[in-house]
mmCIF file of C-alpha atoms in Angstrom:
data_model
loop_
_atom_site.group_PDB
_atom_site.id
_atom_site.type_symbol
_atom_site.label_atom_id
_atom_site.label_comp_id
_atom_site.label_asym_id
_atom_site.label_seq_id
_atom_site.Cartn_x
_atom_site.Cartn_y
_atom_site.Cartn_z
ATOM 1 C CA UNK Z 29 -23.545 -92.062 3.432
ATOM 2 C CA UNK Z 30 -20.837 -94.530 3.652
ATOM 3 C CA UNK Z 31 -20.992 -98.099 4.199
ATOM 4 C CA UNK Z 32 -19.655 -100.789 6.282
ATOM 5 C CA UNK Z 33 -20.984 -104.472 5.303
ATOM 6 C CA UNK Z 34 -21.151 -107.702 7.472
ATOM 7 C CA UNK Z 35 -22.059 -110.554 5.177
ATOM 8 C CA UNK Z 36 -23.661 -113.690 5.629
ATOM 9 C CA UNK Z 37 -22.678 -114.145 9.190
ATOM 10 C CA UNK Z 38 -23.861 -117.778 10.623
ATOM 11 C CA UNK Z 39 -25.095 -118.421 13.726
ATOM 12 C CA UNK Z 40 -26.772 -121.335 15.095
ATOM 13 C CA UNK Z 41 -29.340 -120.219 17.353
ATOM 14 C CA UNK Z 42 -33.062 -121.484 18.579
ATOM 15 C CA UNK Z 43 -35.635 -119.356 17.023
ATOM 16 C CA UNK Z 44 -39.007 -120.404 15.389
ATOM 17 C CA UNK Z 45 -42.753 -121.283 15.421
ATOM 18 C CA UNK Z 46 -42.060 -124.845 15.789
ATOM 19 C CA UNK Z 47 -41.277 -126.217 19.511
ATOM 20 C CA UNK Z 48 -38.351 -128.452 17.640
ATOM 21 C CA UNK Z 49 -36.795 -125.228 15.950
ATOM 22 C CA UNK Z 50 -36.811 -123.599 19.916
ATOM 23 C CA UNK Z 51 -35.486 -126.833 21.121
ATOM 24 C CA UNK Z 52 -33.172 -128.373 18.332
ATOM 25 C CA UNK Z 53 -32.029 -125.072 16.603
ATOM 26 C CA UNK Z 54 -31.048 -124.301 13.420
ATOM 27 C CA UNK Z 55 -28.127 -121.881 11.466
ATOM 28 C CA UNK Z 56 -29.616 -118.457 10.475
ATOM 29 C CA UNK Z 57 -27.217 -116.179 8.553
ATOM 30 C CA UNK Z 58 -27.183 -112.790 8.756
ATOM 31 C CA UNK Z 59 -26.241 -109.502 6.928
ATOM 32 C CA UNK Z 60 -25.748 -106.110 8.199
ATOM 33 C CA UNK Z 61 -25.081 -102.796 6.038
ATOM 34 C CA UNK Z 62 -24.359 -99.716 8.812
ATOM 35 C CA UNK Z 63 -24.600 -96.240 7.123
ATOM 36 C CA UNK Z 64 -21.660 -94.136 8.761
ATOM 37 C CA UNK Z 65 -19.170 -91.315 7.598
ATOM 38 C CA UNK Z 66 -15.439 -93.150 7.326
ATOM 39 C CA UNK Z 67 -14.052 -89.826 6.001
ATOM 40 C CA UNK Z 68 -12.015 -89.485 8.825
ATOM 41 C CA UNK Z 69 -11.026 -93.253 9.774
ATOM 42 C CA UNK Z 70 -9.760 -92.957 5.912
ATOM 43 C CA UNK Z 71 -7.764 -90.098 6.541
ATOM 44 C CA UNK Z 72 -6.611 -90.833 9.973
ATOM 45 C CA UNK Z 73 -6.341 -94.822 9.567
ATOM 46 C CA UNK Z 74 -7.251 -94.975 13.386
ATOM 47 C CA UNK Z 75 -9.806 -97.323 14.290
ATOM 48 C CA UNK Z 76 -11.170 -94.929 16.838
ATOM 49 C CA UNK Z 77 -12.793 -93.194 14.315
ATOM 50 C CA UNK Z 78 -14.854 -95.774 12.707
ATOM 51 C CA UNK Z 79 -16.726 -99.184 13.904
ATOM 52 C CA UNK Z 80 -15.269 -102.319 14.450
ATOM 53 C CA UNK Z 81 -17.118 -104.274 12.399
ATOM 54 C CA UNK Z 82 -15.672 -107.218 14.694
ATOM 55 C CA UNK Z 83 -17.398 -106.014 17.561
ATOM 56 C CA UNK Z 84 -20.541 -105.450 15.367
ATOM 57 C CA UNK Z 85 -20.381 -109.601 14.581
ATOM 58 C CA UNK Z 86 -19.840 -110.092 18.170
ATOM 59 C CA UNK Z 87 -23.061 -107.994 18.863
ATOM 60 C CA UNK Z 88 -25.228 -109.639 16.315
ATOM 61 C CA UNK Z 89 -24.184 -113.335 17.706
ATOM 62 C CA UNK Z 90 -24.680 -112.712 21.182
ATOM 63 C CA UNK Z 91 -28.535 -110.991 20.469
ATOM 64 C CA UNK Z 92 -29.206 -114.067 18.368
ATOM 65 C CA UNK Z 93 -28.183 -116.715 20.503
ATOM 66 C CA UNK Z 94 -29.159 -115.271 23.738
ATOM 67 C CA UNK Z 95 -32.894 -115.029 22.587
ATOM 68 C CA UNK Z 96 -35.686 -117.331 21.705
ATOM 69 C CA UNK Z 97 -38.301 -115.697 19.310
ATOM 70 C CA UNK Z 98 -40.611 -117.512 16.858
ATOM 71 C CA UNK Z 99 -40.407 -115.160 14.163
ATOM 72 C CA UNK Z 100 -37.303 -113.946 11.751
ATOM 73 C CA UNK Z 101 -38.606 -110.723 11.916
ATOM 74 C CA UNK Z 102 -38.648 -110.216 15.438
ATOM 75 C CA UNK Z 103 -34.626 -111.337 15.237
ATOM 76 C CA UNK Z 104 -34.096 -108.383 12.224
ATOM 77 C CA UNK Z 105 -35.760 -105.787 14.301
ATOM 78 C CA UNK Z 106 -33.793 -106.488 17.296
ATOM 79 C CA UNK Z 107 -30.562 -106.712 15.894
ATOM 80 C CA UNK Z 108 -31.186 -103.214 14.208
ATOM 81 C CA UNK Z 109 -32.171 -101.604 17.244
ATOM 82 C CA UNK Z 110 -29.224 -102.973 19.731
ATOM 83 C CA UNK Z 111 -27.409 -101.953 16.557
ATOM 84 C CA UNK Z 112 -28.453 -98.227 16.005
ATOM 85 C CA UNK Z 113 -28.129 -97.694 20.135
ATOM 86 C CA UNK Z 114 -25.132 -98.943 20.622
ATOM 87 C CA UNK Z 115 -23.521 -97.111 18.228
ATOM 88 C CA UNK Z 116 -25.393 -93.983 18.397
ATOM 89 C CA UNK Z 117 -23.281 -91.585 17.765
ATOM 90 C CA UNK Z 118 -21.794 -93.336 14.751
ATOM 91 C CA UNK Z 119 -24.910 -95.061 12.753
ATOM 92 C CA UNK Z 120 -27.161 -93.335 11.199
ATOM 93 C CA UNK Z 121 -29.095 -96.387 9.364
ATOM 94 C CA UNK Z 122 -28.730 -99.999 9.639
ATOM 95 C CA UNK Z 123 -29.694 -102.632 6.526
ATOM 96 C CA UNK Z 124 -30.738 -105.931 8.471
ATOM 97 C CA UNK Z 125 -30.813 -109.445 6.646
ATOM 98 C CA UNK Z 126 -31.880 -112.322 8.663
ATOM 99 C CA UNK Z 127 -31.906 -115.558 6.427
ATOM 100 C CA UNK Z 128 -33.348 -118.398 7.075
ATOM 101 C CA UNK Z 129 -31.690 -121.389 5.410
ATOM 102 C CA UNK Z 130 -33.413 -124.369 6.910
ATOM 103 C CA UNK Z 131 -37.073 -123.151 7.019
ATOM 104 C CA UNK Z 132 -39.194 -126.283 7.623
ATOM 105 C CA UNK Z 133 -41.648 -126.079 5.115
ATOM 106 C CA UNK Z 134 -41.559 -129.718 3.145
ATOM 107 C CA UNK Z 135 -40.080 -127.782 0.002
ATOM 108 C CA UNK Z 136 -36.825 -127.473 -2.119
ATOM 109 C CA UNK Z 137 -35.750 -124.176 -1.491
ATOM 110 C CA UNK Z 138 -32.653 -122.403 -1.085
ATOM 111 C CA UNK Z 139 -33.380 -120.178 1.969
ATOM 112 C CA UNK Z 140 -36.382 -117.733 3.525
ATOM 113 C CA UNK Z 141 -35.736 -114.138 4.482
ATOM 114 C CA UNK Z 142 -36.670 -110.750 5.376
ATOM 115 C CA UNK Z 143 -34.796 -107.371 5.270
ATOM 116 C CA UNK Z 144 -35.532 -104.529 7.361
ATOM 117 C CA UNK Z 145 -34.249 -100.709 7.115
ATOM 118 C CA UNK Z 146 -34.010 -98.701 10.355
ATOM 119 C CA UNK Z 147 -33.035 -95.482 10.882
ATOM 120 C CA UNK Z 148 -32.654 -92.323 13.519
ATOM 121 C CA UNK Z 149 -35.060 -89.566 12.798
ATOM 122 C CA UNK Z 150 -35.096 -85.970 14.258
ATOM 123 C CA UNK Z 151 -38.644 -84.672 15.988
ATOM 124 C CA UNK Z 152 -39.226 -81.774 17.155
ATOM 125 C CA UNK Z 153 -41.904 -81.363 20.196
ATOM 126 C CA UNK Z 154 -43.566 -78.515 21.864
ATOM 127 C CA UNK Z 155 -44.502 -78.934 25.046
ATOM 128 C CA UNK Z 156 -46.488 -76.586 27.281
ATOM 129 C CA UNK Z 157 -47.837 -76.306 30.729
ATOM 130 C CA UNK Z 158 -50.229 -73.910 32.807
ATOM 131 C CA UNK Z 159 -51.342 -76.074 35.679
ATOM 132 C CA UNK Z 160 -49.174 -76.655 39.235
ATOM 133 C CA UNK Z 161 -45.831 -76.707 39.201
ATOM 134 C CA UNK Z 162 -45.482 -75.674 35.338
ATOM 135 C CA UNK Z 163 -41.463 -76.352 35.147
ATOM 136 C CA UNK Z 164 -41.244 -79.338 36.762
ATOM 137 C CA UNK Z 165 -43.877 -81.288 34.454
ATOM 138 C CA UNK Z 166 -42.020 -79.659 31.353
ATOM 139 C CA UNK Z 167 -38.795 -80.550 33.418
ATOM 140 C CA UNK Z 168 -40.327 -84.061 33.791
ATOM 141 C CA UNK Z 169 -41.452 -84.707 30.505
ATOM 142 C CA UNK Z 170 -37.839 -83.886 28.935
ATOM 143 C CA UNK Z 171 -36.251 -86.358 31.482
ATOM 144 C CA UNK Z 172 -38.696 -89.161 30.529
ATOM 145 C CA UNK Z 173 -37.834 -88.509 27.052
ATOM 146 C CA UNK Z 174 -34.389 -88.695 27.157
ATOM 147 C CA UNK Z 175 -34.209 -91.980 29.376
ATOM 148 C CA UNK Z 176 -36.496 -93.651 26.673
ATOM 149 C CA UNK Z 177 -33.940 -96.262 24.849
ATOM 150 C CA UNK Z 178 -35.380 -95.103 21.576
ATOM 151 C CA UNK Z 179 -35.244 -91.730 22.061
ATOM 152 C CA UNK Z 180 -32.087 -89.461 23.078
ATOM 153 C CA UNK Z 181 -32.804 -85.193 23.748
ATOM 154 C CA UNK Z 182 -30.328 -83.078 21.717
ATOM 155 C CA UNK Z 183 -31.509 -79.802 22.871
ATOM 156 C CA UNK Z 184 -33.924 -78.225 24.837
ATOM 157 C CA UNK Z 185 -35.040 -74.367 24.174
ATOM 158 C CA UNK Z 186 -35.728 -72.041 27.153
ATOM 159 C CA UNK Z 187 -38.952 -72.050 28.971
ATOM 160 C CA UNK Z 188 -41.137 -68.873 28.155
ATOM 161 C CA UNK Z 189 -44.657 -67.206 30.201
ATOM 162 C CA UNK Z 190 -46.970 -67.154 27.424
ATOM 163 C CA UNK Z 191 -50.846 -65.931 27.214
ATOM 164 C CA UNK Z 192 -53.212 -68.979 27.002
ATOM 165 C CA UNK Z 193 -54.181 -69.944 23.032
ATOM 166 C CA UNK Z 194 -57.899 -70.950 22.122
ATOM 167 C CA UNK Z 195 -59.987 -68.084 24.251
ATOM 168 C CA UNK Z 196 -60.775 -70.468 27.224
ATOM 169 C CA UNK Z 197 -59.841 -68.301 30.031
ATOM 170 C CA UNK Z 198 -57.266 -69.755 32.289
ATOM 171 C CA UNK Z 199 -54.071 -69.500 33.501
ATOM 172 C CA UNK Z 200 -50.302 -68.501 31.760
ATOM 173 C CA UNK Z 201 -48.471 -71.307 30.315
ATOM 174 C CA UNK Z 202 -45.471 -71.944 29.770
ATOM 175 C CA UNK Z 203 -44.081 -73.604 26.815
ATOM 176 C CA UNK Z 204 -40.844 -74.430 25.305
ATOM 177 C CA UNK Z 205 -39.644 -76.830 22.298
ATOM 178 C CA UNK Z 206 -37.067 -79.606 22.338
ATOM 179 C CA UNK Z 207 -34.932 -81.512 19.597
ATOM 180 C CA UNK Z 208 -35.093 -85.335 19.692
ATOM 181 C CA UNK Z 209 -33.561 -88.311 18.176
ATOM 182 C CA UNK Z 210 -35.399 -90.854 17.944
ATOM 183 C CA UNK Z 211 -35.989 -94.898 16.418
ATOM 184 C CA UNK Z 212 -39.710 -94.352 16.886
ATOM 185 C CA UNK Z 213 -42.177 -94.192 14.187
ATOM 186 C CA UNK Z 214 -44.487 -91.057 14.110
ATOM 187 C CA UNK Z 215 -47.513 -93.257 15.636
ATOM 188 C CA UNK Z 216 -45.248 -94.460 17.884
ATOM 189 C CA UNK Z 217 -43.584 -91.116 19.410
ATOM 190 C CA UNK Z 218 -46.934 -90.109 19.494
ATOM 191 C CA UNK Z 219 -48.415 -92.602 21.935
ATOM 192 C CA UNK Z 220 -44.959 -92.201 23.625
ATOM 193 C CA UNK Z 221 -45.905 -88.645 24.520
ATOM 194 C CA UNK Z 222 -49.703 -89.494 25.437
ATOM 195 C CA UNK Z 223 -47.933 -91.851 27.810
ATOM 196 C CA UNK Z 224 -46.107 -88.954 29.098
ATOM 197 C CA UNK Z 225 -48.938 -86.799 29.524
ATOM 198 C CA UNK Z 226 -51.132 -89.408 31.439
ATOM 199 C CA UNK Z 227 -47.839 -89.635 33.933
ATOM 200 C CA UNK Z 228 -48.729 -85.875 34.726
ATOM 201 C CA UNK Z 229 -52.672 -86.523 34.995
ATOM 202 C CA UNK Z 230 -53.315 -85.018 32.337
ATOM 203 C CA UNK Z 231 -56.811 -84.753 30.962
ATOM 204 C CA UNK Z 232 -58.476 -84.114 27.835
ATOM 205 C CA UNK Z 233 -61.376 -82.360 29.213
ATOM 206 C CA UNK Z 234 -61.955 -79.014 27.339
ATOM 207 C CA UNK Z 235 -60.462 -78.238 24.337
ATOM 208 C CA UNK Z 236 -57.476 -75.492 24.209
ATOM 209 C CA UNK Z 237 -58.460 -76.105 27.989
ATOM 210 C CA UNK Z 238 -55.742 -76.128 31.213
ATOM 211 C CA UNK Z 239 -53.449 -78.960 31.283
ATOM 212 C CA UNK Z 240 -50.588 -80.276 33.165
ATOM 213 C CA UNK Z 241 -48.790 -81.399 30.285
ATOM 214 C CA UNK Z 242 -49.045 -80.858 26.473
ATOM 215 C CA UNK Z 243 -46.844 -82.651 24.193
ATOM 216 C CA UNK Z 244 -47.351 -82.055 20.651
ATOM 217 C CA UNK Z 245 -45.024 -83.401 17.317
ATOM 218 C CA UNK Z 246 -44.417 -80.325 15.201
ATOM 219 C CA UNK Z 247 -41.705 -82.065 13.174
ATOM 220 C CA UNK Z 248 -40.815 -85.240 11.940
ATOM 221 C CA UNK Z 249 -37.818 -85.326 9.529
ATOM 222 C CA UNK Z 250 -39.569 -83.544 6.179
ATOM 223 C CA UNK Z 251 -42.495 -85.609 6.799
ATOM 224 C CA UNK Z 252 -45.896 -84.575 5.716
ATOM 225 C CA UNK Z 253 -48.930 -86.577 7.647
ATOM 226 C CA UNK Z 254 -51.946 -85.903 7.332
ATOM 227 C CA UNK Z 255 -54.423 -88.342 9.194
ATOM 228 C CA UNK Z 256 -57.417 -87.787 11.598
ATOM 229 C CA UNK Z 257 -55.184 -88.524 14.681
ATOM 230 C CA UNK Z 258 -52.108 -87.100 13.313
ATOM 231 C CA UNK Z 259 -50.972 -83.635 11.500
ATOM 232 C CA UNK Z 260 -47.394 -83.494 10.922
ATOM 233 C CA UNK Z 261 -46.281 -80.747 10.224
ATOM 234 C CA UNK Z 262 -48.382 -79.159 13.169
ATOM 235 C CA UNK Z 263 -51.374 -77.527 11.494
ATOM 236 C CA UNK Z 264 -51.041 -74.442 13.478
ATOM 237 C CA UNK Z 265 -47.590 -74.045 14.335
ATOM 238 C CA UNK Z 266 -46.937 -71.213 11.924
ATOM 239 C CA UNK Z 267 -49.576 -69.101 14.116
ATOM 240 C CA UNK Z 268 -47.882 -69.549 17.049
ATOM 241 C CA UNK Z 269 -45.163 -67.094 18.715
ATOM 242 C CA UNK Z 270 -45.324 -69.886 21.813
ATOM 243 C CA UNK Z 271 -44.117 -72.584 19.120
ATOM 244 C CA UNK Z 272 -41.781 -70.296 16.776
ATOM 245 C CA UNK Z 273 -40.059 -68.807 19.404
ATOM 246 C CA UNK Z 274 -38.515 -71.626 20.628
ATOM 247 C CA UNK Z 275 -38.145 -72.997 17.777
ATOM 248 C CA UNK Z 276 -36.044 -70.218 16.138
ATOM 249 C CA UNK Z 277 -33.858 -70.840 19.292
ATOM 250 C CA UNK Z 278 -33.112 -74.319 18.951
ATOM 251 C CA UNK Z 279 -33.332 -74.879 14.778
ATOM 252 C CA UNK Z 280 -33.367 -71.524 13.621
ATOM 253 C CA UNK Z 281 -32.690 -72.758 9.726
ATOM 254 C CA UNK Z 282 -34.981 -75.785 10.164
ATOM 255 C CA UNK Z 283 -37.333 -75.424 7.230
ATOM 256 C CA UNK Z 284 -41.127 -76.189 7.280
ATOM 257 C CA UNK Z 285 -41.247 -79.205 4.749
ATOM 258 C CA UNK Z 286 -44.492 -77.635 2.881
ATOM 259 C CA UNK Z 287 -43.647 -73.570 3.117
ATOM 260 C CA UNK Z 288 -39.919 -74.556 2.833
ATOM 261 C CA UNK Z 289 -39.825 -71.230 5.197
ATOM 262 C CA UNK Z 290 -37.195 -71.740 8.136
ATOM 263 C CA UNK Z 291 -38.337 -71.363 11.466
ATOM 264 C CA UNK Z 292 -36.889 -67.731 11.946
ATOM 265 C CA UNK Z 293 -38.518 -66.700 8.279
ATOM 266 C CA UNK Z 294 -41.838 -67.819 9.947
ATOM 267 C CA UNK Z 295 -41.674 -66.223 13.260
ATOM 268 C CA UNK Z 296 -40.027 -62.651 11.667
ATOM 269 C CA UNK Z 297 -43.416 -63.050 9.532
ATOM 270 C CA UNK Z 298 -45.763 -63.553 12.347
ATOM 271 C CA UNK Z 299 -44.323 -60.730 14.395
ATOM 272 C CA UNK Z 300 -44.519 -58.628 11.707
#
């Protein structure tokens, strides 16, 4: 992608693990590389259609100054993120370089500091529900979603009655699948959606048992994880006409990052 650049911005601001650094301050100086498409600002020359990268300096001084945190790291994190949600729609990934030219350490040096990478990824999560009101916790768990800062929903597919999976007898579910945007790590979307789940009482009683809620990560960009706690791609999805129907609805040409089959390809096998 393209790049705008903010170099070596100062600001004099009270961060550190020192009381003096909270309490005297010091100059930190920070860079910022936003990945963005200026195609059409370059054809159109309207601002309107690219970022101001004054308002972007703005941003980064008033998030620096405004907060007291002991570590550099903490500042390069949370200029990325105010960053990447404020300008949604138009960043895709922000480079973050928080320097640190005054770093009490006794030594000659010519400054400390870190650089970060952050980035919006796109999930894809099942959910499913066969106890109580069945739409309104599937209802429920997309709205929580979507009002997470670090998440946003870009689509939802339609609900489906399906038979229950795992030969625990029990009642219909229904199930659906949803697009998401998201700043979260895979660990962390996942505890994000155990979150969820205990919101709607849900219990991990009997295994393929009824449940209010069920939240599961199918995809996570062309990830591949594979850790006791955590298979992405989901192991079983390709089995699973309650997963690849909705799927094929929402991301129809979505590819499985280890069959490279699409979504439809897998579903049009299953059924077959």
């Amino acid at each position: 992608m393209d790049k705008i650049t903010v170099k070596d911005l100062e600001v004099f601001a009270n961060h550190g693990v020192y009381e003096q650094e909270n309490f005297l301050g010091q100059k930190f100086v920070i860079s910022a590389v936003l990945h963005t498409d200026t195609r059409m600002a370059g054809l159109t020359d309207n601002l309107e259609n690219s970022i101001n990268y004054g308002e972007v300096s703005h941003l980064i001084k008033k998030v620096v100054e405004e907060n007291t945190w002991n570590l550099i790291e903490k500042i390069a994190e949370e200029v990325a993120h105010t960053i990447l949600v404020t300008y949604s729609n138009l960043v895709k990934q922000v480079d973050i370089t928080v320097k640190k030219p005054w770093a009490p350490i006794n030594l000659p040096l010519d400054t400390v500091s870190v650089e970060i990478s952050r980035s919006w990824h796109t999930a894809y999560i099942a959910l499913g529900s066969n106890m109580g009101d069945k739409k309104a916790y599937l209802d429920r768990a997309v709205a929580l979603l979507d009002a997470t800062d670090d998440c946003s929903v870009i689509r939802v597919s339609d609900y489906l009655v399906t038979e229950p999976y795992g030969g625990v007898e029990q009642d219909d579910f229904l199930n659906g699948a949803l697009e998401l945007k998201t700043l979260l790590t895979p660990y962390e979307l996942l505890n994000l959606l155990h979150e969820i789940e205990a919101d709607a009482n849900r219990e991990r009683i009997i295994h393929w048992g009824p449940r209010t809620l069920d939240l599961d990560i199918l995809l996570y960009d062309d990830e591949v994880i594979d850790a006791p706690d955590l298979h992405i791609p989901h192991i079983e999805m390709h089995l699973r006409d309650f997963v690849l129907i909705p799927m094929a609805e929402i991301a129809p040409w979505k590819r499985h990052p280890i069959t490279n089959m699409t979504m439809l390809q897998m579903l049009q096998a299953l059924q077959a």
